[in-house]
Coordinates of C-alpha atoms in Angstrom, one line a residue:
X12 CA 68.8 -24.0 29.1
X13 CA 66.5 -27.0 28.6
X14 CA 62.7 -26.7 28.7
X15 CA 60.8 -29.5 30.3
X16 CA 57.0 -29.7 29.9
X17 CA 55.4 -32.6 31.7
X18 CA 51.8 -33.3 30.9
X19 CA 50.8 -34.9 34.3
X20 CA 51.9 -34.7 37.9
X21 CA 53.7 -38.1 37.9
X22 CA 55.6 -36.9 34.8
X23 CA 56.6 -33.8 36.6
X24 CA 57.9 -35.7 39.6
X25 CA 59.8 -38.0 37.5
X26 CA 61.3 -35.0 35.6
X27 CA 62.3 -33.4 39.0
X28 CA 63.9 -36.6 40.2
X29 CA 66.0 -36.8 37.0
X30 CA 66.8 -33.1 37.0
X31 CA 66.9 -31.9 40.7
X32 CA 68.0 -28.5 39.7
X33 CA 65.1 -27.9 37.4
X34 CA 63.2 -24.7 38.3
X35 CA 59.4 -25.1 38.2
X36 CA 57.5 -22.4 36.4
X37 CA 53.8 -21.8 36.4
X38 CA 52.8 -18.1 36.5
X39 CA 56.5 -17.2 36.1
X40 CA 56.0 -13.9 38.0
X41 CA 59.0 -14.4 40.2
X42 CA 61.2 -16.7 38.1
X43 CA 61.1 -14.7 34.8
X44 CA 62.2 -11.5 36.7
X45 CA 65.1 -13.3 38.1
X46 CA 66.1 -14.8 34.7
X47 CA 65.6 -11.4 32.8
X48 CA 67.9 -9.7 35.2
X49 CA 70.4 -12.6 35.0
X50 CA 70.1 -13.3 38.8
X51 CA 69.4 -17.0 38.0
X52 CA 70.4 -19.1 35.0
X53 CA 69.0 -22.6 35.6
X54 CA 70.0 -25.5 33.4
X55 CA 66.3 -26.6 33.1
X56 CA 63.0 -24.9 33.3
X57 CA 59.9 -27.1 34.1
X58 CA 56.6 -25.8 32.8
X59 CA 53.7 -26.9 35.0
X60 CA 50.9 -25.3 33.1
X61 CA 49.6 -28.4 31.6
X62 CA 48.9 -30.0 35.1
X63 CA 45.3 -28.8 35.5
X64 CA 45.1 -30.2 39.2
X65 CA 47.5 -27.5 40.3
X66 CA 44.9 -24.8 39.5
X67 CA 42.1 -26.5 41.4
X68 CA 41.0 -26.2 45.0
X69 CA 38.7 -28.2 47.4
X70 CA 36.8 -26.7 50.3
X71 CA 36.3 -29.1 53.2
X72 CA 34.4 -28.5 56.5
X73 CA 37.6 -27.4 58.2
X74 CA 40.3 -26.9 55.7
X75 CA 40.8 -25.5 52.1
X76 CA 43.2 -27.4 49.9
X77 CA 44.6 -24.8 47.5
X78 CA 46.5 -26.1 44.3
X79 CA 50.0 -24.5 44.1
X80 CA 49.0 -22.6 40.9
X81 CA 45.6 -21.4 41.7
X82 CA 45.9 -17.7 40.6
X83 CA 45.6 -15.0 43.1
X84 CA 42.6 -13.6 41.2
X85 CA 40.6 -16.8 41.8
X86 CA 41.4 -16.7 45.5
X87 CA 39.9 -13.1 45.5
X88 CA 36.9 -14.0 43.7
X89 CA 36.0 -17.4 45.2
X90 CA 37.8 -17.9 48.6
X91 CA 37.4 -14.5 50.4
X92 CA 34.9 -16.1 52.9
X93 CA 37.0 -19.2 53.6
X94 CA 40.5 -17.6 53.4
X95 CA 39.9 -13.8 54.1
X96 CA 43.5 -13.0 55.1
X97 CA 44.9 -14.6 51.9
X98 CA 42.3 -12.9 49.8
X99 CA 43.2 -9.5 51.2
X100 CA 47.0 -10.3 50.5
X101 CA 46.1 -11.3 47.0
X102 CA 44.5 -8.0 46.4
X103 CA 47.8 -6.2 47.0
X104 CA 49.8 -8.4 44.5
X105 CA 51.3 -6.4 41.7
X106 CA 48.7 -5.8 38.9
X107 CA 45.5 -7.5 37.5
X108 CA 47.7 -9.3 34.9
X109 CA 50.0 -10.8 37.5
X110 CA 47.1 -11.7 39.8
X111 CA 45.8 -13.7 36.9
X112 CA 49.0 -15.7 36.5
X113 CA 50.8 -15.8 39.9
X114 CA 49.9 -18.3 42.7
X115 CA 51.0 -19.2 46.3
X116 CA 53.1 -22.0 45.1
X117 CA 55.5 -19.6 43.3
X118 CA 55.7 -17.3 46.4
X119 CA 56.5 -20.3 48.5
X120 CA 59.1 -21.7 46.0
X121 CA 60.9 -18.5 45.8
X122 CA 60.7 -17.9 49.5
X123 CA 61.5 -14.2 49.3
X124 CA 60.8 -12.5 52.6
X125 CA 58.9 -9.8 50.7
X126 CA 56.4 -12.3 49.1
X127 CA 52.8 -11.0 49.7
X128 CA 51.3 -14.4 50.5
X129 CA 53.7 -15.3 53.3
X130 CA 52.2 -13.2 56.1
X131 CA 48.7 -14.6 55.5
X132 CA 49.9 -18.1 55.2
X133 CA 51.7 -17.8 58.5
X134 CA 48.7 -16.1 60.3
X135 CA 46.5 -18.7 58.8
X136 CA 48.6 -21.7 60.0
X137 CA 48.9 -23.5 56.6
X138 CA 50.7 -26.6 55.8
X139 CA 52.6 -27.1 52.5
X140 CA 52.0 -30.4 50.6
X141 CA 55.4 -31.3 49.0
X142 CA 55.8 -34.4 46.9
X143 CA 58.5 -36.4 45.1
X144 CA 58.8 -39.8 43.5
X145 CA 59.7 -40.9 47.1
X146 CA 56.3 -39.9 48.5
X147 CA 54.5 -36.9 49.9
X148 CA 54.8 -35.0 53.2
X149 CA 53.1 -32.0 54.9
X150 CA 55.5 -29.2 56.0
X151 CA 54.0 -26.8 58.6
X152 CA 54.5 -23.3 57.5
X153 CA 56.4 -22.5 60.6
X154 CA 59.2 -24.9 59.4
X155 CA 59.1 -24.0 55.8
X156 CA 61.3 -20.9 55.7
X157 CA 65.0 -21.6 56.2
X158 CA 66.8 -18.5 55.2
X159 CA 66.7 -15.7 52.6
X160 CA 65.1 -17.3 49.6
X161 CA 65.7 -20.8 51.1
X162 CA 63.0 -23.2 51.9
X163 CA 62.5 -26.7 53.3
X164 CA 62.0 -28.5 49.9
X165 CA 64.3 -31.3 49.1
X166 CA 66.0 -31.1 45.6
X167 CA 63.6 -33.6 44.1
X168 CA 60.4 -32.2 45.7
X169 CA 57.6 -30.0 44.2
X170 CA 54.9 -28.1 45.8
X171 CA 51.5 -29.7 45.2
X172 CA 49.2 -27.6 47.3
X173 CA 48.8 -25.7 50.5
X174 CA 46.2 -26.7 53.1
X175 CA 44.8 -23.8 55.1
X176 CA 42.3 -24.0 57.9
X177 CA 39.0 -22.2 57.1
X178 CA 38.7 -19.0 59.0
X179 CA 36.9 -19.2 62.3
X180 CA 37.5 -15.6 63.2
X181 CA 38.5 -12.3 61.6
X182 CA 41.7 -12.1 59.5
X183 CA 43.5 -9.0 58.2
X184 CA 46.3 -8.0 56.0
X185 CA 48.3 -4.8 55.6
X186 CA 51.2 -3.8 53.5
X187 CA 53.4 -0.7 53.2
X188 CA 54.9 0.1 49.7
X189 CA 56.4 3.0 47.9
X190 CA 53.3 3.2 45.7
X191 CA 49.8 1.7 45.4
X192 CA 50.5 -1.0 42.8
X193 CA 53.3 -3.0 41.3
X194 CA 55.3 -2.6 44.3
X195 CA 57.5 -4.9 46.5
X196 CA 56.5 -4.5 50.2
X197 CA 58.6 -2.3 52.4
X198 CA 56.9 -4.4 55.1
X199 CA 53.7 -6.4 55.6
X200 CA 51.7 -7.9 58.4
X201 CA 49.0 -10.7 58.6
X202 CA 46.8 -11.2 61.5
X203 CA 44.3 -14.0 62.3
X204 CA 42.1 -14.3 65.5
X205 CA 41.2 -17.9 66.2
X206 CA 38.3 -17.8 68.7
X207 CA 37.6 -21.4 68.7
X208 CA 40.9 -22.2 70.6
X209 CA 41.3 -18.6 71.8
X210 CA 44.7 -18.0 69.9
X211 CA 46.2 -15.4 67.8
X212 CA 48.5 -15.7 64.9
X213 CA 50.6 -13.3 63.0
X214 CA 52.8 -13.2 60.0
X215 CA 55.5 -10.4 59.2
X216 CA 56.9 -10.0 55.8
X217 CA 59.9 -8.0 54.4
X218 CA 61.2 -7.2 57.9
X219 CA 63.6 -10.1 58.6
X220 CA 65.6 -12.6 56.6
X221 CA 62.5 -14.8 56.3
X222 CA 58.9 -14.3 56.9
X223 CA 58.3 -14.7 60.7
X224 CA 55.6 -14.6 63.4
X225 CA 55.5 -12.3 66.3
X226 CA 55.0 -15.0 68.8
X227 CA 55.4 -12.8 71.9
X228 CA 52.8 -10.5 70.6
X229 CA 50.4 -13.4 69.7
X230 CA 50.8 -14.9 73.3
X231 CA 50.4 -11.5 74.9
X232 CA 47.1 -10.6 73.0
X233 CA 45.6 -14.0 73.4
X234 CA 46.2 -13.9 77.2
X235 CA 45.0 -10.3 77.5
X236 CA 41.7 -11.1 75.7
X237 CA 41.2 -14.2 77.9
X238 CA 42.0 -12.6 81.2
X239 CA 39.6 -9.6 80.4
X240 CA 36.9 -12.1 79.3
X241 CA 36.9 -10.3 75.8
X242 CA 36.7 -13.6 73.8
X243 CA 33.1 -14.0 75.3
X244 CA 31.9 -10.5 75.9
X245 CA 33.4 -9.1 72.7
X246 CA 33.7 -5.8 74.5
X247 CA 35.8 -2.8 73.5
X248 CA 39.6 -3.4 73.2
X249 CA 41.6 -1.5 75.8
X250 CA 43.9 1.0 74.1
X251 CA 46.8 -0.3 76.4
X252 CA 46.3 -3.8 75.0
X253 CA 46.6 -2.6 71.4
X254 CA 49.5 -0.4 72.1
X255 CA 51.4 -3.3 73.8
X256 CA 50.5 -5.7 70.9
X257 CA 51.9 -3.0 68.5
X258 CA 55.2 -2.7 70.4
X259 CA 55.7 -6.4 70.6
X260 CA 55.0 -6.9 66.9
X261 CA 57.6 -4.2 66.0
X262 CA 60.0 -5.7 68.5
X263 CA 59.8 -9.1 66.7
X264 CA 61.2 -7.7 63.4
X265 CA 64.8 -8.0 62.4
X266 CA 64.9 -5.5 59.4
X267 CA 67.6 -4.0 57.3
X268 CA 68.2 -0.7 55.6
X269 CA 67.8 -0.9 51.8
X270 CA 66.5 1.1 48.9
X271 CA 62.8 0.6 49.9
X272 CA 63.2 1.7 53.4
X273 CA 65.2 1.8 56.7
X274 CA 65.1 -0.6 59.5
X275 CA 63.8 2.0 61.8
X276 CA 60.9 2.9 59.5
X277 CA 60.0 -0.7 59.0
X278 CA 59.7 -1.3 62.8
X279 CA 57.6 1.9 63.1
X280 CA 55.4 0.8 60.2
X281 CA 54.8 -2.6 61.7
X282 CA 53.8 -1.1 65.0
X283 CA 51.2 1.1 63.0
X284 CA 50.0 -1.7 61.0
X285 CA 49.6 -3.9 64.2
X286 CA 47.3 -1.4 65.9
X287 CA 45.3 -0.9 62.7
X288 CA 44.8 -4.6 61.7
X289 CA 44.0 -5.4 65.3
X290 CA 41.5 -2.6 65.3
X291 CA 39.8 -3.8 62.0
X292 CA 39.8 -7.4 63.3
X293 CA 38.3 -6.6 66.6
X294 CA 35.6 -4.4 65.0
X295 CA 34.7 -7.4 62.8
X296 CA 34.7 -9.7 65.8
X297 CA 32.3 -7.5 67.6
X298 CA 30.1 -7.2 64.5
X299 CA 30.7 -3.6 63.9
X300 CA 29.4 -2.6 60.5
X301 CA 32.1 0.0 60.4
X302 CA 34.8 -2.6 60.2
X303 CA 37.2 -2.0 57.4
X304 CA 40.4 -3.4 55.9
X305 CA 43.3 -2.5 53.7
X306 CA 41.5 -3.9 50.7

């Protein structure tokens, strides 16, 4: 196994073009586990830690550009207002040590359906900035996941950053695991309300071959809020609306039975999380000081 250590972004792109099978490593929290268990044996590893720009972020009026290697701990500390859903998801990542090393780029590159960042990225409507020596492109998050641990990157491309709209409404995240820390999700759910255009987005993790959205649930909830005038009045949410939303979220999943949980349990848990996250988000939207979250 050869070890590549580019000192700049252009050097990294050139190395990736020369060695398309090279596996990028920054935090290493996913890649090293696969190597240690002999699940992956790449011919080349590419260390990106010398490229400082990957650990930087820029906050614009409407969008946050988040470098691929910005650690989860910094997202929690500095971006909880702009990206509350992602900050909540970051709280649930493994341990403090891993939150200080791992970043969103690694979750995206690995494309595991159980990655903690994916539901928040889907709910937030992010775009992935991918680049190669041929140029750069923006990949909508809805088009990024192609299959189990497969993504839309070309062999010579690297993830440079993600672009996430700043939150204009409440965002929530919830995760079920077999313990409180250092755990792979049995299932997870991200939810974002977008009052400006009266839409809803969701993200489901660890309950299908790829991270997915519950589109029917999103459309139902957005329409129900609109028809009842709740986007404007911010009145109480009818229990029947929450129950139908939960049923549609659970129905969107395509889970399997495995060592962490059964398919039926995952569907049930998603329904429970859908009701709870919607309740928390709606309380926040109404300005209720009792609003709470999974973090």
